[in-house]
Short mmCIF file of C-alpha atoms and ligand atoms in Angstrom, two decimals:
data_model
loop_
_atom_site.label_atom_id
_atom_site.label_comp_id
_atom_site.label_asym_id
_atom_site.label_seq_id
_atom_site.Cartn_x
_atom_site.Cartn_y
_atom_site.Cartn_z
CA UNK A 1 -22.88 53.24 17.31
CA UNK A 2 -26.33 51.87 17.72
CA UNK A 3 -27.73 50.49 20.98
CA UNK A 4 -27.07 46.87 19.96
CA UNK A 5 -23.51 47.07 18.94
CA UNK A 6 -20.79 46.56 21.67
CA UNK A 7 -17.54 48.43 22.12
CA UNK A 8 -15.42 45.73 21.03
CA UNK A 9 -17.56 44.52 18.14
CA UNK A 10 -15.35 43.72 15.14
CA UNK A 11 -11.88 43.57 17.05
CA UNK A 12 -9.33 42.99 14.32
CA UNK A 13 -6.29 41.10 14.03
CA UNK A 14 -6.23 39.96 17.64
CA UNK A 15 -4.86 36.57 17.21
CA UNK A 16 -1.54 38.11 15.73
CA UNK A 17 -1.28 40.80 18.41
CA UNK A 18 -2.28 39.41 21.88
CA UNK A 19 0.95 37.99 23.27
CA UNK A 20 0.61 39.80 26.54
CA UNK A 21 -2.93 38.34 26.89
CA UNK A 22 -1.41 34.86 26.19
CA UNK A 23 1.08 35.30 28.98
CA UNK A 24 -1.78 36.36 31.37
CA UNK A 25 -3.73 33.20 30.44
CA UNK A 26 -0.64 31.01 30.87
CA UNK A 27 -0.02 32.33 34.14
CA UNK A 28 -3.21 31.33 35.49
CA UNK A 29 -3.30 27.82 33.86
CA UNK A 30 -2.29 26.02 37.10
CA UNK A 31 -4.99 27.91 39.11
CA UNK A 32 -7.58 27.09 36.48
CA UNK A 33 -6.76 23.46 36.66
CA UNK A 34 -6.71 23.53 40.51
CA UNK A 35 -10.14 25.25 40.54
CA UNK A 36 -11.56 22.84 38.16
CA UNK A 37 -10.21 19.90 40.17
CA UNK A 38 -12.29 20.86 43.00
CA UNK A 39 -15.53 20.81 40.93
CA UNK A 40 -17.25 17.46 41.17
CA UNK A 41 -19.53 16.54 38.34
CA UNK A 42 -22.97 16.44 39.21
CA UNK A 43 -24.60 15.08 35.90
CA UNK A 44 -23.55 13.08 32.87
CA UNK A 45 -22.81 16.36 30.87
CA UNK A 46 -20.18 18.64 32.10
CA UNK A 47 -20.29 22.42 30.98
CA UNK A 48 -17.28 24.86 30.92
CA UNK A 49 -17.86 28.41 29.72
CA UNK A 50 -15.24 31.01 28.74
CA UNK A 51 -16.64 34.67 28.82
CA UNK A 52 -15.21 36.98 26.16
CA UNK A 53 -13.17 34.14 24.61
CA UNK A 54 -11.72 36.01 21.65
CA UNK A 55 -10.23 33.92 18.94
CA UNK A 56 -7.20 31.86 18.02
CA UNK A 57 -5.00 30.01 20.39
CA UNK A 58 -5.73 32.15 23.51
CA UNK A 59 -9.42 31.03 23.40
CA UNK A 60 -8.24 27.47 23.72
CA UNK A 61 -5.52 27.97 26.23
CA UNK A 62 -8.15 29.66 28.56
CA UNK A 63 -10.19 26.37 28.79
CA UNK A 64 -7.58 23.58 28.14
CA UNK A 65 -6.66 23.26 32.02
CA UNK A 66 -10.31 22.88 32.89
CA UNK A 67 -11.24 20.47 30.15
CA UNK A 68 -8.15 18.25 30.82
CA UNK A 69 -9.26 18.23 34.63
CA UNK A 70 -12.72 16.91 33.78
CA UNK A 71 -11.48 14.57 30.96
CA UNK A 72 -8.93 12.96 33.28
CA UNK A 73 -11.58 12.41 36.05
CA UNK A 74 -14.66 11.73 33.96
CA UNK A 75 -13.38 9.98 30.86
CA UNK A 76 -16.75 8.69 29.85
CA UNK A 77 -18.83 12.09 30.17
CA UNK A 78 -19.53 14.54 27.61
CA UNK A 79 -17.76 17.74 28.09
CA UNK A 80 -19.33 20.96 26.49
CA UNK A 81 -17.09 23.92 26.13
CA UNK A 82 -19.05 27.19 25.64
CA UNK A 83 -16.94 29.94 24.07
CA UNK A 84 -18.87 33.16 24.60
CA UNK A 85 -18.28 36.13 22.41
CA UNK A 86 -19.60 38.68 20.02
CA UNK A 87 -21.09 37.54 16.58
CA UNK A 88 -18.08 39.26 14.77
CA UNK A 89 -15.58 37.12 16.71
CA UNK A 90 -13.43 34.88 14.30
CA UNK A 91 -15.31 31.82 15.16
CA UNK A 92 -13.71 29.85 12.37
CA UNK A 93 -10.19 30.29 13.65
CA UNK A 94 -11.25 29.50 17.23
CA UNK A 95 -12.83 26.12 16.10
CA UNK A 96 -9.74 25.41 13.99
CA UNK A 97 -7.46 25.92 16.97
CA UNK A 98 -9.80 23.72 19.10
CA UNK A 99 -9.37 20.80 16.67
CA UNK A 100 -5.78 21.51 15.99
CA UNK A 101 -2.57 20.31 17.58
CA UNK A 102 -2.80 22.09 20.91
CA UNK A 103 -6.58 22.16 21.00
CA UNK A 104 -8.78 20.25 23.45
CA UNK A 105 -10.94 18.51 21.01
CA UNK A 106 -8.55 15.68 20.59
CA UNK A 107 -8.39 14.96 24.25
CA UNK A 108 -11.65 12.77 24.10
CA UNK A 109 -14.42 12.15 21.59
CA UNK A 110 -16.80 13.43 24.38
CA UNK A 111 -15.44 16.98 24.11
CA UNK A 112 -17.62 19.50 22.21
CA UNK A 113 -16.74 23.07 21.41
CA UNK A 114 -20.09 25.25 21.38
CA UNK A 115 -20.24 28.89 20.26
CA UNK A 116 -22.41 30.98 22.59
CA UNK A 117 -22.86 34.12 20.56
CA UNK A 118 -23.82 37.39 22.24
CA UNK A 119 -23.05 39.57 24.95
CA UNK A 120 -22.07 38.21 28.26
CA UNK A 121 -24.19 40.97 29.82
CA UNK A 122 -27.02 38.56 29.06
CA UNK A 123 -27.65 34.89 30.05
CA UNK A 124 -25.48 32.83 27.81
CA UNK A 125 -26.10 29.34 28.98
CA UNK A 126 -29.32 27.77 30.84
CA UNK A 127 -29.55 28.46 34.37
CA UNK A 128 -27.58 26.22 37.00
CA UNK A 129 -25.71 24.57 34.06
CA UNK A 130 -22.17 25.64 34.24
CA UNK A 131 -19.49 23.68 36.18
CA UNK A 132 -16.56 25.96 35.54
CA UNK A 133 -16.36 29.44 34.03
CA UNK A 134 -13.36 31.35 33.01
CA UNK A 135 -12.89 34.91 31.70
CA UNK A 136 -9.66 36.43 30.67
CA UNK A 137 -8.91 40.12 29.60
CA UNK A 138 -12.57 40.81 28.74
CA UNK A 139 -14.81 41.86 31.63
CA UNK A 140 -13.42 45.40 31.88
CA UNK A 141 -15.13 46.31 28.61
CA UNK A 142 -18.35 48.13 29.59
CA UNK A 143 -21.88 46.98 28.16
CA UNK A 144 -22.03 50.30 25.93
CA UNK A 145 -20.43 53.52 24.73
CA UNK A 146 -20.86 55.89 27.66
CA UNK A 147 -22.27 59.40 26.75
CA UNK A 148 -20.17 61.73 28.62
CA UNK A 149 -18.07 64.82 28.17
CA UNK A 150 -14.46 63.78 28.99
CA UNK A 151 -12.31 66.77 28.23
CA UNK A 152 -8.62 66.21 28.44
CA UNK A 153 -8.60 62.47 28.33
CA UNK A 154 -10.11 59.39 26.67
CA UNK A 155 -9.33 57.14 29.73
CA UNK A 156 -11.54 56.28 32.56
CA UNK A 157 -8.69 56.78 35.23
CA UNK A 158 -8.12 60.38 34.46
CA UNK A 159 -11.76 61.54 34.35
CA UNK A 160 -12.83 63.92 36.81
CA UNK A 161 -15.97 65.11 38.78
CA UNK A 162 -19.43 64.15 37.25
CA UNK A 163 -17.96 62.27 34.28
CA UNK A 164 -15.79 60.03 36.42
CA UNK A 165 -18.91 59.40 38.71
CA UNK A 166 -21.16 58.62 35.56
CA UNK A 167 -18.69 56.13 34.15
CA UNK A 168 -17.90 54.65 37.46
CA UNK A 169 -21.58 54.02 38.14
CA UNK A 170 -21.86 52.28 34.72
CA UNK A 171 -18.77 50.08 35.38
CA UNK A 172 -20.16 49.00 38.76
CA UNK A 173 -23.67 48.29 37.26
CA UNK A 174 -22.05 46.26 34.54
CA UNK A 175 -19.75 44.34 36.96
CA UNK A 176 -22.64 43.59 39.11
CA UNK A 177 -24.80 42.50 36.30
CA UNK A 178 -21.93 40.17 35.08
CA UNK A 179 -21.67 38.58 38.43
CA UNK A 180 -25.41 38.08 38.85
CA UNK A 181 -25.78 36.47 35.49
CA UNK A 182 -22.76 34.18 36.25
CA UNK A 183 -24.47 33.08 39.52
CA UNK A 184 -27.67 32.19 37.70
CA UNK A 185 -25.64 30.18 35.13
CA UNK A 186 -23.30 28.30 37.49
CA UNK A 187 -24.67 25.14 39.11
CA UNK A 188 -24.23 24.77 42.90
CA UNK A 189 -20.63 24.11 43.61
CA UNK A 190 -19.58 25.55 40.18
CA UNK A 191 -16.70 27.96 40.21
CA UNK A 192 -15.63 30.96 38.22
CA UNK A 193 -12.43 32.75 37.52
CA UNK A 194 -12.12 36.17 36.34
CA UNK A 195 -8.78 37.70 35.34
CA UNK A 196 -8.31 41.00 33.66
CA UNK A 197 -6.36 44.25 33.79
CA UNK A 198 -6.59 45.85 37.29
CA UNK A 199 -5.57 49.02 39.39
CA UNK A 200 -3.94 49.71 42.66
CA UNK A 201 -4.34 52.36 45.11
CA UNK A 202 -1.64 55.19 44.50
CA UNK A 203 -1.82 58.69 46.17
CA UNK A 204 0.47 60.23 43.64
CA UNK A 205 -1.89 59.45 40.86
CA UNK A 206 -5.02 61.49 39.56
CA UNK A 207 -7.97 59.87 41.63
CA UNK A 208 -5.55 58.20 43.94
CA UNK A 209 -5.51 55.19 41.62
CA UNK A 210 -2.78 53.84 39.35
CA UNK A 211 -4.24 51.64 36.63
CA UNK A 212 -2.67 49.16 34.04
CA UNK A 213 -1.63 50.97 30.99
CA UNK A 214 -1.72 54.50 32.30
CA UNK A 215 1.11 55.70 30.02
CA UNK A 216 -0.38 54.12 27.00
CA UNK A 217 -3.70 55.74 27.38
CA UNK A 218 -2.25 59.18 27.94
CA UNK A 219 0.01 58.49 24.91
CA UNK A 220 -3.07 57.70 22.80
CA UNK A 221 -4.69 61.08 23.96
CA UNK A 222 -1.65 63.03 23.01
CA UNK A 223 -1.71 61.51 19.68
CA UNK A 224 -5.37 62.24 19.17
CA UNK A 225 -4.70 65.79 20.20
CA UNK A 226 -2.35 66.12 17.18
CA UNK A 227 -5.08 64.96 15.05
CA UNK A 228 -7.36 67.63 16.27
CA UNK A 229 -4.62 70.38 15.70
CA UNK A 230 -4.22 69.18 12.26
CA UNK A 231 -7.83 69.39 11.64
CA UNK A 232 -8.32 65.69 11.16
CA UNK A 233 -10.52 64.93 14.01
CA UNK A 234 -12.96 67.52 15.41
CA UNK A 235 -12.37 68.89 18.89
CA UNK A 236 -15.82 68.02 20.14
CA UNK A 237 -15.55 64.34 18.70
CA UNK A 238 -12.50 63.91 20.90
CA UNK A 239 -13.97 65.77 23.89
CA UNK A 240 -16.97 63.49 23.92
CA UNK A 241 -14.89 60.25 23.51
CA UNK A 242 -13.94 57.87 26.23
CA UNK A 243 -12.69 54.22 25.66
CA UNK A 244 -15.53 52.13 27.34
CA UNK A 245 -13.28 50.30 29.90
CA UNK A 246 -12.81 50.22 33.57
CA UNK A 247 -9.82 48.47 35.27
CA UNK A 248 -10.95 47.88 38.77
CA UNK A 249 -9.04 48.05 41.96
CA UNK A 250 -9.51 44.85 44.44
CA UNK A 251 -11.81 47.27 46.43
CA UNK A 252 -14.02 48.14 43.39
CA UNK A 253 -14.12 44.68 42.36
CA UNK A 254 -15.67 43.66 45.72
CA UNK A 255 -18.14 46.42 46.01
CA UNK A 256 -21.09 44.44 44.41
CA UNK A 257 -20.80 41.84 47.07
CA UNK A 258 -21.25 44.33 49.85
CA UNK A 259 -24.49 45.97 48.49
CA UNK A 260 -26.09 43.11 46.61
CA UNK A 261 -27.41 40.26 49.06
CA UNK A 262 -27.98 37.73 46.30
CA UNK A 263 -24.20 38.08 45.40
CA UNK A 264 -23.10 38.00 49.05
CA UNK A 265 -25.29 34.88 49.76
CA UNK A 266 -24.81 33.15 46.43
CA UNK A 267 -20.97 33.32 46.15
CA UNK A 268 -18.11 32.36 48.28
CA UNK A 269 -15.06 34.35 47.52
CA UNK A 270 -12.28 32.19 47.07
CA UNK A 271 -9.68 34.73 45.88
CA UNK A 272 -9.41 38.51 45.11
CA UNK A 273 -6.25 40.10 44.26
CA UNK A 274 -4.67 42.76 42.20
CA UNK A 275 -0.91 41.72 41.44
CA UNK A 276 1.80 42.67 38.90
CA UNK A 277 1.63 40.33 35.84
CA UNK A 278 4.10 37.63 36.15
CA UNK A 279 5.81 38.43 32.81
CA UNK A 280 7.24 41.92 32.32
CA UNK A 281 4.78 43.73 34.54
CA UNK A 282 6.55 47.16 34.10
CA UNK A 283 6.46 47.09 30.26
CA UNK A 284 4.78 44.34 28.49
CA UNK A 285 7.16 44.85 25.50
CA UNK A 286 10.44 45.28 27.59
CA UNK A 287 11.84 42.22 25.76
CA UNK A 288 12.04 44.52 22.54
CA UNK A 289 13.34 47.73 24.21
CA UNK A 290 16.62 47.43 22.56
CA UNK A 291 15.05 47.38 19.09
CA UNK A 292 12.97 50.57 19.05
CA UNK A 293 11.37 50.08 15.77
CA UNK A 294 10.36 46.46 16.83
CA UNK A 295 9.09 47.80 19.97
CA UNK A 296 7.09 50.47 18.65
CA UNK A 297 5.67 48.16 15.90
CA UNK A 298 4.52 45.53 18.45
CA UNK A 299 3.09 48.30 20.70
CA UNK A 300 1.02 49.57 17.84
CA UNK A 301 -0.26 46.16 16.84
CA UNK A 302 -1.37 45.27 20.36
CA UNK A 303 -2.97 48.58 20.85
CA UNK A 304 -4.71 48.75 17.62
CA UNK A 305 -6.06 45.20 17.90
CA UNK A 306 -8.24 46.09 20.77
CA UNK A 307 -9.01 49.84 20.32
CA UNK A 308 -9.65 49.95 16.53
CA UNK A 309 -13.23 48.82 16.76
CA UNK A 310 -14.21 51.32 19.35
CA UNK A 311 -12.45 54.22 17.64
CA UNK A 312 -14.25 53.34 14.49
CA UNK A 313 -17.67 53.00 16.22
CA UNK A 314 -17.56 56.08 18.52
CA UNK A 315 -14.65 58.59 17.82
CA UNK A 316 -15.09 58.30 14.11
CA UNK A 317 -18.77 57.23 13.82
CA UNK A 318 -19.41 60.53 11.74
CA UNK A 319 -16.81 59.51 9.06
CA UNK A 320 -17.47 57.41 5.89
CA UNK A 321 -15.94 54.04 5.93
CA UNK A 322 -13.16 55.20 3.58
CA UNK A 323 -12.28 58.23 5.56
CA UNK A 324 -12.56 56.36 9.01
CA UNK A 325 -9.98 53.83 7.58
CA UNK A 326 -7.55 56.56 6.42
CA UNK A 327 -7.78 58.43 9.89
CA UNK A 328 -7.36 55.13 11.75
CA UNK A 329 -4.13 54.42 9.69
CA UNK A 330 -2.80 57.94 10.34
CA UNK A 331 -3.67 57.65 14.19
CA UNK A 332 -1.77 54.42 14.52
CA UNK A 333 1.26 55.50 12.39
CA UNK A 334 1.48 58.61 14.60
CA UNK A 335 0.96 56.52 17.57
CA UNK A 336 3.76 54.06 16.53
CA UNK A 337 6.16 57.11 15.93
CA UNK A 338 5.36 58.62 19.28
CA UNK A 339 6.01 55.49 20.99
CA UNK A 340 9.41 55.01 19.21
CA UNK A 341 10.56 58.61 20.04
CA UNK A 342 9.53 57.99 23.76
CA UNK A 343 12.23 55.41 24.02
CA UNK A 344 10.38 53.46 26.66
CA UNK A 345 8.74 56.45 28.37
CA UNK A 346 5.22 55.08 27.56
CA UNK A 347 5.64 51.65 29.20
CA UNK A 348 2.62 49.30 29.15
CA UNK A 349 2.47 48.44 32.84
CA UNK A 350 0.13 45.65 33.91
CA UNK A 351 -1.52 44.71 37.10
CA UNK A 352 -3.98 41.69 36.96
CA UNK A 353 -7.22 41.57 38.76
CA UNK A 354 -8.12 37.99 39.63
CA UNK A 355 -11.42 36.98 41.25
CA UNK A 356 -12.35 33.33 41.96
CA UNK A 357 -15.85 32.48 43.09
CA UNK A 358 -17.71 29.41 44.12
CA UNK A 359 -21.44 29.27 43.97
CA UNK A 360 -23.01 28.00 47.28
C1 LIG B 401 -9.04 41.54 24.70
S1 LIG B 401 -10.02 40.29 24.19
C2 LIG B 401 -9.63 38.91 25.22
C3 LIG B 401 -9.86 37.53 24.53
C4 LIG B 401 -9.20 36.41 25.15
N1 LIG B 401 -10.05 35.98 26.44
C5 LIG B 401 -7.71 36.61 25.67
O1 LIG B 401 -7.54 36.79 26.86
O2 LIG B 401 -6.84 36.71 24.85
C6 LIG B 401 -11.70 40.61 24.76
C7 LIG B 401 -12.73 39.91 24.23
O3 LIG B 401 -13.83 40.10 24.95
C8 LIG B 401 -14.95 40.13 24.17
N2 LIG B 401 -16.00 41.08 24.62
C9 LIG B 401 -15.99 42.29 25.08
N3 LIG B 401 -17.24 42.61 25.60
C10 LIG B 401 -17.92 41.62 25.41
C11 LIG B 401 -19.36 41.43 25.77
N4 LIG B 401 -20.25 42.12 26.22
N5 LIG B 401 -19.92 40.06 25.51
C12 LIG B 401 -19.20 39.02 25.02
N6 LIG B 401 -17.85 39.32 24.57
C13 LIG B 401 -17.21 40.58 24.91
C14 LIG B 401 -14.34 40.97 22.89
O4 LIG B 401 -15.34 40.59 21.68
C15 LIG B 401 -13.02 40.19 22.67
O5 LIG B 401 -12.98 38.98 21.97
#
């Protein structure tokens, strides 16, 4: 992977495999509306930003409550909705959805969708311009692929010793950068809600932390090990591969405010919590548990949609495009069979971290 590409570049088939993310966004819709209702417009133009918007209907659901809030209260103003994501995002589908039946573009002629293309680890809008920001299921992605040796796991929460410290330092730096940039972009009185996968303290777990998706990532590692045993993936490629994510606990999410004076002074913390997801927190696919094939197929589709690009760019970066494709298909087929055979043992548990901030 080159330095300019990001771990989620080229995420595939996201729209069709993101029902759990949709449920998370829906569960916060009233909160986003309430948050936006508290923001008074300070100029003729109102700006909303969604960081890591993704594509399809989720991208629209994230911002709809804020758009409605401003459109109801300021029917004559222009409302710009900045969708922030990587160049490879499926922008056409996003803008089709914005103009579609459930989209916000029909709410008023004054609402304008805008693509803000690039990383949210850089400024994505002019300073002091954003009235309301949202970010769903995106800020746990790190800014770049870490270079660490991660024997025995491909997942941040099971890392030990120096490898864990290195990744934690990167995760903390990234989160602090994310917050500092949003502080610059928000205007005074503007508000930001970040909601993503989280973790809770649990002394029975490695590192004393129980993280969303723990069984899933361990299952992925076991499947990857079978690929190593069969000579399909090299041992050192797996040893040096870790998925570039960090699901924070509440305490970790608040650390930057304790050490960074600019953040501490610049933001008022309105909410900080990690709580079980409202829908199926113990297994996001529990509705399908009685239909094992369906369960495993949905599970595979969901996992593939957000891991394939990072597998291709990192774990399989030494492979030709053709061979990477073959290996990916093999990996996800094995994963599906593994999940099916597990009969619910690898339940995808979800805790959601939610942070709401107001700029002073
Ligand atoms: C799991 S999807 C979530 C999409 C949508 N917000 C949702 O909840 O359904 C994560 C999104 O974050 C985007 N993303 C990850 N890192 C990013 C970065 N550094 N800058 C911009 N977007 C990023 C990915 O491209 C992807 O579209």
